[in-house]
């Protein structure tokens, strides 16, 4: 299997979304996010989502032409009314707003309401960290995870991500967790491969624990009440704060529309201390951790995001490795929209 | 065993700390926090900590006379230099600063550096929620939990708490999680009771998983890399941001002093929408969740903090229930400092 050129996979992905009605700048943004995830070694959030995003457009859940609007709430805060814009389009706007406000106010908060699948949340945190800011981003969506004690979907697998600039010469520190034991992408992957799920990750339709991906009907929160409570709070800090709740309308059957809300916080490190001093402290911690005795079978201590940064570095040179199934899907898309398929890495 | 009067247990606890050198207002604040935790049914963070706080004072880790200072960083942010003040003294100041800034800027951020054990983090979130704000509070301390892959303490069991005002007539929603599978308090409790630890909660001194509380040498993060990464990020967002790191000096043996740093965020809900509309959405979600089918053996769906609020309500009327061991400890303290012991509930 040939590895694909990162640039050309991005070009192709953007053309698909332009064909589906997006402006070039918006399509480029969505493509950049998806290919970023593939390059970081997270194919569940990569171009494998193209089909699903096209479905959202077809169903009207995603408005390819939408222009998200910023409503300022004082110098340090804003809301982005996404009007069903693609997640990356609304989120990148929110990141810019949060960073811009952090520059003068030390902190910037942006609440995003009414967007669609935002994809890999680490991407937004990484963008903010690249500006010399600390980032916190979280997202609430439609129910796909049990709340503590329920045996049906009640909350979303709300991801929580944080990032800070890295030590000099090292990648930025990018942490990204789902509030579920395993994410939706991993469940889908297990369904395809037939591999068992880890214990405690899912319930079947009768509410019994299962490791059979086919039988899995609802994901379980990490740490029980911890992940469940986290997901619930993120809904309240986004949907309830913005007057655009997602969970209760879905639970009560009043909505079946795909939707996401998000919270974006940027903190300008230079407002607190020189950025280089901060980076030096990140480096000291990294060094201290790397000197510690390891658990059996563990080869090294990794900082959050380090594996993804290494993967991205390698794939920048060697091209993106995708599964045979994904290559076939891309070929089909190229045919369907009469586009030049993504080129292999030269 | 008699239940103790909440008010008189607070009076007694405050007198102990005044005897140890604290000003009355500061001692009252520490006492209020500890008794709050006991009343909420979290004795691991209640008056059982008095002895440890006195040790901190004796060792010089806690300066009973310290006056924390606020350094303003623009209208939306501030730092609190705690100068080794008791955690509750520095944290309550940080909460006031964060809320005050949120009133005019929609969001207020306060970084606390150089304080000591802050106790139950939910308390601070609850204070902020009582002001009609959403709250996010997190704390980093000395290493007591493994980082992903290490078999010795590398990060702290950094708690993350969030709260929002509750539906009309209902308690506020107060969520509080540790980044470890079980907290330090629960480990101590298991050591006293001889009960086994849950699997996956701890390693012994050779890095092997253990459920034997006596053999447990290091706590494990919830969800592996999730809890570990969360704890690491909180250190970076507090200690590294404030220029007051805790983990690397401890790991490298350059410090053995007990210390904590914290992050306090308040968001004024009324800056985004009417508080009553927000409360109504909290109520809708609560109602929707309560109608969902339950897992076997589960009797009800609870909102975060609901159990604690019920416990506090009951103990307000019936007095605080403490263990026999705790009663004995309080009697010893009364004798040691020649204080009137806490009175039973009338």
XYZ file of C-alpha atoms in Angstrom:
692
model
C 0.000 0.000 0.000
C 1.399 3.417 -0.928
C 1.522 6.093 1.726
C -0.354 9.225 0.712
C 1.117 12.685 0.539
C -0.173 14.763 3.453
C -0.537 17.816 1.246
C -2.391 15.982 -1.454
C -4.693 14.180 0.964
C -5.573 17.609 2.369
C -6.148 18.975 -1.156
C -8.400 16.029 -1.994
C -10.387 16.227 1.262
C -10.940 19.934 0.770
C -12.181 19.372 -2.777
C -14.699 16.804 -1.523
C -16.172 19.335 0.907
C -16.126 22.120 -1.680
C -18.056 19.782 -3.943
C -20.551 19.361 -1.084
C -21.059 23.130 -0.970
C -18.413 24.533 1.368
C -16.444 27.670 0.615
C -12.793 26.889 -0.125
C -11.480 28.379 3.131
C -13.938 26.348 5.209
C -13.285 23.146 3.262
C -9.535 23.673 3.699
C -10.038 24.048 7.433
C -12.066 20.848 7.775
C -9.522 18.997 5.627
C -6.624 20.288 7.725
C -8.240 19.034 10.931
C -8.981 15.567 9.569
C -5.546 15.043 8.049
C -3.933 16.366 11.259
C -5.631 13.531 13.166
C -4.513 10.922 10.616
C -0.955 12.209 10.738
C -1.006 12.108 14.561
C -2.004 8.440 14.438
C -5.686 8.899 15.324
C -7.447 7.547 12.204
C -10.787 7.367 14.075
C -10.857 11.193 13.824
C -9.238 11.457 10.411
C -10.474 11.272 6.829
C -12.517 8.221 7.852
C -15.062 10.841 8.966
C -15.557 12.341 5.498
C -18.538 10.103 4.757
C -20.231 10.954 8.019
C -19.731 14.694 7.499
C -21.274 14.386 4.020
C -24.246 12.605 5.626
C -24.624 15.488 8.070
C -24.758 17.901 5.124
C -27.295 15.754 3.302
C -29.544 15.484 6.372
C -29.313 19.224 6.989
C -27.614 18.797 10.355
C -24.556 20.584 8.948
C -25.022 23.746 6.877
C -22.041 23.813 4.508
C -22.647 27.522 3.805
C -23.160 28.664 7.390
C -21.186 31.648 8.661
C -20.683 31.406 12.422
C -21.164 34.700 14.249
C -19.297 36.036 17.244
C -21.291 37.721 20.007
C -18.946 39.569 22.333
C -19.601 39.282 26.070
C -17.148 41.802 27.397
C -13.437 41.965 26.642
C -12.582 38.501 28.016
C -15.484 36.398 26.737
C -17.546 35.670 23.661
C -20.080 33.292 22.233
C -19.862 31.778 18.781
C -23.270 31.068 17.299
C -22.265 28.409 14.805
C -25.579 28.134 12.933
C -24.762 24.474 12.167
C -21.407 25.273 10.594
C -18.840 22.493 10.339
C -17.191 21.980 13.736
C -13.683 23.012 12.654
C -14.967 26.240 11.094
C -16.737 27.337 14.274
C -14.015 26.051 16.581
C -11.088 27.717 14.837
C -12.986 31.001 15.022
C -13.532 30.360 18.737
C -9.816 29.655 19.230
C -8.877 32.939 17.537
C -11.375 34.844 19.673
C -10.157 33.205 22.878
C -6.485 33.890 22.086
C -7.180 37.461 20.978
C -8.970 38.159 24.253
C -6.280 36.400 26.302
C -3.666 38.758 24.777
C -5.181 41.754 26.513
C -7.113 40.158 29.402
C -4.755 37.251 30.339
C -7.689 34.848 29.828
C -10.173 34.451 26.997
C -13.315 32.304 27.079
C -15.394 31.344 24.088
C -18.585 29.271 24.215
C -19.569 27.670 20.905
C -23.186 26.666 20.385
C -24.903 24.836 17.584
C -21.968 23.424 15.706
C -21.390 19.884 14.422
C -18.730 17.234 15.077
C -15.624 19.182 16.031
C -13.264 16.232 15.519
C -9.998 15.796 17.422
C -10.219 18.306 20.267
C -6.448 18.224 20.741
C -6.134 20.079 17.423
C -7.705 23.231 18.864
C -5.635 23.060 22.020
C -2.507 22.601 19.890
C -3.396 25.721 17.870
C -3.788 27.748 21.057
C -0.548 26.382 22.578
C 1.285 27.324 19.368
C 0.348 30.939 20.197
C 2.129 30.718 23.545
C -1.072 30.197 25.491
C -2.349 27.460 27.775
C -5.548 25.903 26.424
C -8.560 24.084 27.786
C -11.206 22.814 25.372
C -14.176 20.573 26.033
C -17.126 19.497 23.923
C -20.608 18.165 24.603
C -22.651 16.312 22.004
C -25.560 13.962 21.568
C -26.005 11.092 24.073
C -23.848 8.019 23.409
C -22.627 7.094 26.886
C -24.369 5.886 30.037
C -24.670 8.303 32.940
C -23.738 6.782 36.326
C -26.407 4.134 36.925
C -28.306 4.377 33.624
C -28.182 1.572 31.094
C -28.996 3.685 28.040
C -27.157 6.638 26.479
C -27.658 9.741 28.621
C -24.552 11.904 28.178
C -21.922 12.233 25.456
C -18.371 10.886 25.614
C -17.411 14.540 26.172
C -13.701 14.999 25.498
C -11.572 17.259 27.675
C -8.307 18.530 26.232
C -5.587 20.815 27.554
C -2.315 21.989 26.085
C 0.647 24.176 26.959
C 3.740 25.219 25.004
C 6.506 22.609 25.269
C 10.103 22.866 26.391
C 12.475 24.499 23.890
C 13.093 22.056 21.062
C 10.298 19.720 22.191
C 6.748 19.393 20.921
C 3.997 21.247 22.752
C 2.239 19.261 25.490
C -1.198 18.250 24.185
C -3.497 16.200 26.406
C -6.811 14.887 25.086
C -9.117 12.461 26.888
C -12.640 11.189 26.352
C -14.854 10.845 29.416
C -15.651 7.268 28.297
C -13.415 4.197 28.820
C -13.114 3.907 25.035
C -14.276 6.365 22.396
C -16.846 5.841 19.660
C -14.047 5.465 17.103
C -12.451 2.591 19.011
C -15.826 0.845 19.323
C -16.331 1.091 15.549
C -12.815 -0.214 14.972
C -13.468 -3.234 17.247
C -16.688 -3.931 15.326
C -14.697 -4.032 12.096
C -11.804 -6.106 13.463
C -13.837 -8.425 15.693
C -11.443 -7.762 18.596
C -12.962 -7.817 22.089
C -13.541 -4.575 23.996
C -11.684 -4.047 27.272
C -13.788 -5.048 30.301
C -15.917 -2.254 31.739
C -16.135 -0.311 28.482
C -19.702 -1.074 27.359
C -23.125 -2.489 28.189
C -25.371 -4.522 25.882
C -28.962 -3.524 25.124
C -30.182 -5.183 28.328
C -27.718 -3.241 30.457
C -25.322 -6.128 31.031
C -21.552 -5.603 30.805
C -20.143 -6.907 27.511
C -16.784 -7.143 25.768
C -18.466 -8.088 22.468
C -18.282 -5.044 20.201
C -21.277 -6.246 18.159
C -23.414 -6.588 21.282
C -22.244 -3.276 22.778
C -25.130 -0.844 22.888
C -23.856 1.933 25.148
C -20.384 3.089 26.184
C -19.459 3.406 29.849
C -17.814 6.412 31.523
C -14.196 6.188 32.694
C -14.068 5.801 36.469
C -17.865 5.409 36.739
C -19.254 8.533 38.392
C -16.083 10.456 37.440
C -16.437 10.275 33.666
C -20.224 10.494 33.909
C -20.116 13.594 36.080
C -17.497 15.212 33.880
C -19.659 14.696 30.778
C -22.710 16.066 32.586
C -20.849 19.176 33.766
C -19.565 19.875 30.248
C -23.157 19.848 28.949
C -24.100 22.346 31.666
C -21.053 24.566 31.051
C -21.771 24.717 27.308
C -25.380 23.949 26.304
C -27.031 25.263 29.454
C -24.779 28.334 29.530
C -25.511 29.096 25.880
C -29.239 28.340 26.100
C -28.730 25.553 23.597
C -28.988 22.271 25.513
C -28.426 18.996 23.677
C -28.943 16.173 26.166
C -32.455 16.763 27.496
C -34.093 17.298 24.071
C -32.445 14.098 22.821
C -33.305 12.043 25.900
C -36.915 13.225 25.751
C -37.125 12.526 22.006
C -37.689 16.182 21.088
C -34.639 16.208 18.804
C -32.693 13.703 16.746
C -30.415 16.277 15.134
C -26.658 15.885 15.443
C -25.234 18.855 17.303
C -22.272 19.850 19.465
C -21.447 22.703 21.842
C -18.002 23.574 23.129
C -15.999 25.557 25.642
C -12.667 27.108 24.627
C -10.340 28.782 27.146
C -6.995 30.397 26.345
C -4.619 31.744 29.024
C -1.766 33.972 27.887
C 1.256 32.622 29.713
C 3.285 35.779 29.134
C 0.754 37.695 31.259
C 1.919 35.603 34.230
C 5.638 35.098 33.543
C 8.112 35.048 30.645
C 7.174 32.276 28.223
C 10.754 30.982 28.142
C 10.733 30.523 31.925
C 7.491 28.567 31.623
C 9.005 26.397 28.883
C 12.030 25.743 31.090
C 9.768 24.473 33.874
C 7.994 22.171 31.396
C 11.423 20.840 30.426
C 12.438 20.288 34.068
C 9.304 18.286 34.769
C 9.769 16.269 31.595
C 13.363 15.498 32.590
C 12.390 14.551 36.147
C 9.630 12.201 34.929
C 11.961 10.514 32.444
C 14.365 9.573 35.211
C 11.770 7.623 37.209
C 11.680 3.794 37.539
C 9.174 2.253 35.134
C 6.455 -0.371 35.454
C 7.260 -3.731 33.933
C 6.807 -3.783 30.161
C 6.922 0.012 29.846
C 9.755 1.335 27.686
C 9.586 5.069 28.354
C 7.697 7.877 30.032
C 5.871 9.976 27.458
C 4.503 13.486 27.810
C 0.883 13.935 26.675
C 0.864 14.335 22.892
C 4.416 13.099 22.418
C 3.394 9.952 20.567
C 1.160 11.987 18.236
C 3.912 14.521 17.571
C 6.343 11.729 16.666
C 3.790 10.122 14.378
C 3.140 13.455 12.651
C 6.861 14.058 12.203
C 7.325 10.654 10.590
C 4.268 10.888 8.362
C 5.323 14.341 7.180
C 8.329 12.622 5.607
C 6.896 9.254 4.701
C 3.311 10.185 3.928
C 0.122 9.108 5.695
C -0.491 5.423 6.277
C -4.155 4.536 5.885
C -5.935 1.182 5.988
C -6.826 -0.681 2.784
C -10.481 0.005 3.573
C -9.786 3.740 3.785
C -7.907 3.711 0.485
C -10.952 2.077 -1.124
C -13.281 4.678 0.425
C -11.134 7.531 -0.887
C -11.108 5.974 -4.354
C -14.909 5.750 -4.261
C -15.205 9.388 -3.208
C -12.857 10.429 -6.029
C -15.030 8.570 -8.506
C -18.316 9.846 -7.075
C -17.252 13.515 -7.236
C -14.999 13.128 -10.309
C -11.945 14.330 -8.373
C -8.294 13.473 -8.779
C -7.574 10.883 -6.055
C -5.000 11.725 -3.383
C -1.476 11.116 -4.670
C 1.020 8.793 -3.024
C 3.984 10.292 -1.173
C 6.663 10.999 -3.788
C -22.216 7.477 70.119
C -23.625 10.993 70.297
C -23.796 13.053 67.137
C -21.973 16.326 67.465
C -23.494 19.730 66.898
C -22.224 21.170 63.597
C -21.903 24.617 65.106
C -20.039 23.426 68.146
C -17.706 21.175 66.161
C -16.860 24.241 64.050
C -16.310 26.331 67.197
C -14.034 23.661 68.651
C -12.036 23.190 65.415
C -11.542 26.939 65.101
C -10.301 27.148 68.698
C -7.742 24.422 68.008
C -6.307 26.386 65.091
C -6.395 29.660 67.033
C -4.444 27.887 69.731
C -1.929 26.907 67.046
C -1.466 30.553 66.108
C -4.131 31.391 63.523
C -6.145 34.586 63.587
C -9.793 33.939 64.490
C -11.112 34.688 60.985
C -8.621 32.280 59.392
C -9.224 29.562 61.972
C -12.995 29.928 61.447
C -12.489 29.503 57.712
C -10.422 26.330 58.067
C -12.954 24.945 60.550
C -15.866 25.719 58.246
C -14.220 23.830 55.371
C -13.437 20.742 57.448
C -16.865 20.512 59.047
C -18.491 21.105 55.633
C -16.757 17.945 54.390
C -17.832 15.918 57.436
C -21.413 17.108 57.039
C -21.351 16.189 53.328
C -20.310 12.645 54.244
C -16.627 12.963 53.265
C -14.864 12.331 56.595
C -11.524 11.805 54.809
C -11.498 15.589 54.230
C -13.130 16.558 57.510
C -11.891 17.164 61.049
C -9.806 13.994 60.707
C -7.278 16.348 59.043
C -6.824 18.563 62.113
C -3.804 16.568 63.313
C -2.117 16.734 59.947
C -2.673 20.494 59.643
C -1.131 20.961 63.109
C 1.865 18.911 61.920
C 2.205 21.220 58.908
C 2.303 24.209 61.264
C 4.867 22.534 63.516
C 7.126 21.638 60.572
C 6.861 25.155 59.148
C 5.144 23.979 55.957
C 2.069 25.998 56.955
C 2.489 29.528 58.312
C -0.490 30.071 60.597
C 0.057 33.840 60.497
C 0.570 34.198 56.736
C -1.426 36.815 54.866
C -1.936 35.760 51.237
C -1.489 38.588 48.742
C -3.375 39.223 45.533
C -1.402 40.286 42.454
C -3.770 41.564 39.795
C -3.094 40.487 36.198
C -5.583 42.636 34.373
C -9.300 42.919 35.071
C -10.107 39.224 34.480
C -7.185 37.471 36.177
C -5.118 37.464 39.342
C -2.568 35.463 41.245
C -2.760 34.739 44.947
C 0.660 34.402 46.542
C -0.321 32.333 49.543
C 2.998 32.513 51.439
C 2.225 29.091 52.969
C -1.142 30.175 54.346
C -3.674 27.469 55.196
C -5.324 26.235 51.991
C -8.839 27.417 52.826
C -7.597 30.922 53.660
C -5.830 31.340 50.305
C -8.549 29.546 48.334
C -11.494 31.523 49.688
C -9.626 34.706 48.792
C -9.076 33.288 45.295
C -12.782 32.450 44.980
C -13.759 36.020 45.932
C -11.270 37.447 43.425
C -12.477 35.132 40.653
C -16.156 35.928 41.280
C -15.503 39.673 41.592
C -13.709 39.647 38.234
C -16.384 37.473 36.618
C -19.033 40.057 37.607
C -17.561 42.639 35.251
C -15.584 40.477 32.767
C -17.914 37.403 32.499
C -14.960 35.217 33.514
C -12.475 35.466 36.353
C -9.315 33.385 36.739
C -7.219 33.112 39.860
C -4.000 31.104 40.178
C -3.008 30.266 43.758
C 0.629 29.450 44.467
C 2.371 28.281 47.609
C -0.556 27.269 49.747
C -1.087 24.092 51.779
C -3.712 21.336 51.706
C -6.846 22.974 50.350
C -9.175 20.185 51.485
C -12.421 19.300 49.733
C -12.228 21.147 46.407
C -15.988 20.914 45.967
C -16.335 23.433 48.805
C -14.797 26.221 46.718
C -16.875 25.352 43.686
C -19.985 25.326 45.861
C -19.137 28.819 47.162
C -18.780 30.118 43.613
C -21.991 28.421 42.429
C -23.851 29.994 45.367
C -22.948 33.369 43.775
C -24.733 32.406 40.552
C -21.511 31.512 38.757
C -20.201 28.367 37.124
C -16.987 27.173 38.774
C -13.954 25.148 37.837
C -11.295 24.458 40.456
C -8.296 22.168 40.283
C -5.332 21.606 42.583
C -1.834 20.194 42.201
C 0.230 18.981 45.139
C 3.173 16.814 46.077
C 3.649 13.481 44.239
C 1.538 10.591 45.554
C 0.327 8.922 42.347
C 2.102 7.089 39.529
C 2.367 8.831 36.169
C 1.470 6.592 33.193
C 4.172 3.917 33.175
C 6.067 4.893 36.346
C 5.993 2.691 39.429
C 6.754 5.416 41.941
C 4.875 8.617 42.831
C 5.334 11.196 40.072
C 2.202 13.367 40.041
C -0.436 14.236 42.632
C -3.978 12.857 42.780
C -4.973 16.286 41.448
C -8.693 16.836 42.009
C -10.856 18.545 39.403
C -14.137 20.061 40.541
C -16.876 21.970 38.755
C -20.165 23.392 39.941
C -23.152 25.295 38.622
C -26.262 26.694 40.313
C -28.989 24.072 40.617
C -32.594 24.035 39.473
C -34.977 26.133 41.560
C -35.573 24.343 44.871
C -32.752 21.852 44.266
C -29.197 21.835 45.560
C -26.465 23.300 43.364
C -24.697 20.787 41.120
C -21.242 20.128 42.612
C -18.914 17.682 40.880
C -15.582 16.715 42.448
C -13.255 13.995 41.197
C -9.706 12.914 41.999
C -7.475 11.945 39.076
C -6.642 8.706 40.929
C -8.831 5.562 41.087
C -9.129 6.076 44.848
C -7.996 9.063 46.888
C -5.431 9.186 49.668
C -8.229 9.337 52.245
C -9.776 6.096 51.013
C -6.377 4.361 51.078
C -5.895 5.419 54.717
C -9.390 4.230 55.549
C -8.678 0.804 53.979
C -5.465 0.580 56.011
C -7.452 1.153 59.188
C -10.318 -1.201 58.295
C -8.242 -3.919 56.620
C -10.652 -3.936 53.653
C -9.121 -4.733 50.248
C -8.593 -1.972 47.684
C -10.444 -2.179 44.374
C -8.314 -3.775 41.625
C -6.234 -1.327 39.624
C -6.052 1.262 42.393
C -2.474 0.818 43.642
C 0.983 -0.711 43.137
C 3.250 -2.164 45.813
C 6.834 -0.978 46.329
C 8.072 -3.266 43.554
C 5.594 -1.867 41.071
C 3.230 -4.840 41.143
C -0.547 -4.324 41.251
C -1.944 -4.909 44.737
C -5.302 -4.820 46.516
C -3.616 -5.002 49.928
C -3.840 -1.540 51.497
C -0.838 -2.228 53.739
C 1.311 -3.212 50.763
C 0.103 -0.325 48.588
C 2.950 2.076 47.945
C 1.640 4.280 45.157
C -1.845 5.147 43.894
C -2.783 4.640 40.245
C -4.465 7.205 37.967
C -8.073 6.686 36.880
C -8.196 5.492 33.275
C -4.378 5.104 33.103
C -3.040 7.816 30.798
C -6.238 9.857 31.319
C -5.886 10.488 35.055
C -2.102 10.703 34.762
C -2.245 13.263 31.966
C -4.892 15.277 33.777
C -2.728 15.470 36.908
C 0.308 16.468 34.845
C -1.586 19.215 33.026
C -2.886 20.646 36.319
C 0.702 20.930 37.580
C 1.614 22.807 34.387
C -1.465 25.059 34.517
C -0.751 26.033 38.140
C 2.872 25.546 39.283
C 4.514 26.163 35.922
C 2.212 29.119 35.191
C 2.933 30.655 38.586
C 6.665 29.920 38.529
C 6.193 27.742 41.579
C 6.491 24.116 40.402
C 5.974 21.317 42.911
C 6.537 18.028 41.092
C 10.033 18.353 39.646
C 11.669 19.642 42.893
C 10.062 16.763 44.798
C 10.950 14.098 42.231
C 14.549 15.343 42.111
C 14.759 15.459 45.918
C 15.272 19.230 46.022
C 12.219 19.713 48.245
C 10.308 17.683 50.814
C 8.006 20.525 51.840
C 4.243 20.032 51.625
C 2.784 22.521 49.164
C -0.194 22.976 46.847
C -1.060 25.242 43.916
C -4.520 25.771 42.462
C -6.531 27.138 39.599
C -9.887 28.832 40.251
C -12.234 29.891 37.439
C -15.605 31.604 37.866
C -17.987 32.310 34.971
C -20.871 34.702 35.609
C -23.862 32.948 34.122
C -25.936 36.122 33.989
C -23.425 37.571 31.499
C -24.572 34.869 29.058
C -28.276 34.494 29.841
C -30.736 35.027 32.691
C -29.766 32.843 35.654
C -33.340 31.567 36.011
C -33.304 30.285 32.416
C -30.049 28.492 33.134
C -31.529 26.950 36.282
C -34.542 25.797 34.283
C -32.258 23.981 31.828
C -30.466 22.287 34.731
C -33.873 21.165 35.963
C -34.869 19.827 32.540
C -31.719 17.751 32.279
C -32.164 16.466 35.807
C -35.735 15.455 35.009
C -34.758 13.768 31.751
C -31.966 11.767 33.433
C -34.276 10.633 36.236
C -36.660 9.088 33.732
C -34.029 6.785 32.204
C -33.891 2.980 32.694
C -31.378 2.024 35.388
C -28.634 -0.578 35.622
C -29.384 -3.532 37.837
C -28.924 -2.780 41.529
C -29.095 0.994 41.022
C -31.950 2.721 42.856
C -31.827 6.215 41.407
C -29.980 8.637 39.140
C -28.190 11.247 41.203
C -26.869 14.618 40.102
C -23.262 15.356 41.114
C -23.252 16.560 44.716
C -26.783 15.405 45.457
C -25.721 12.756 47.944
C -23.513 15.277 49.759
C -26.307 17.846 49.875
C -28.686 15.269 51.368
C -26.131 14.232 53.933
C -25.510 17.866 54.900
C -29.249 18.506 55.222
C -29.653 15.515 57.517
C -26.627 16.273 59.641
C -27.723 19.875 60.060
C -30.690 18.502 61.963
C -29.225 15.424 63.590
C -25.644 16.534 64.125
C -22.451 15.159 62.617
C -21.775 11.448 62.832
C -18.103 10.694 63.423
C -16.280 7.432 64.048
C -15.363 6.306 67.569
C -11.719 6.864 66.639
C -12.470 10.450 65.628
C -14.351 11.104 68.872
C -11.289 9.889 70.776
C -8.996 12.128 68.713
C -11.179 15.161 69.381
C -11.191 14.395 73.109
C -7.387 14.206 73.070
C -7.136 17.531 71.246
C -9.503 19.114 73.794
C -7.312 17.885 76.596
C -4.049 18.867 74.914
C -5.152 22.443 74.300
C -7.407 22.710 77.394
C -10.473 23.427 75.257
C -14.123 22.623 75.820
C -14.787 19.500 73.714
C -17.388 19.715 70.913
C -20.889 19.335 72.324
C -23.351 16.685 71.208
C -26.325 17.716 69.092
C -29.019 18.939 71.494
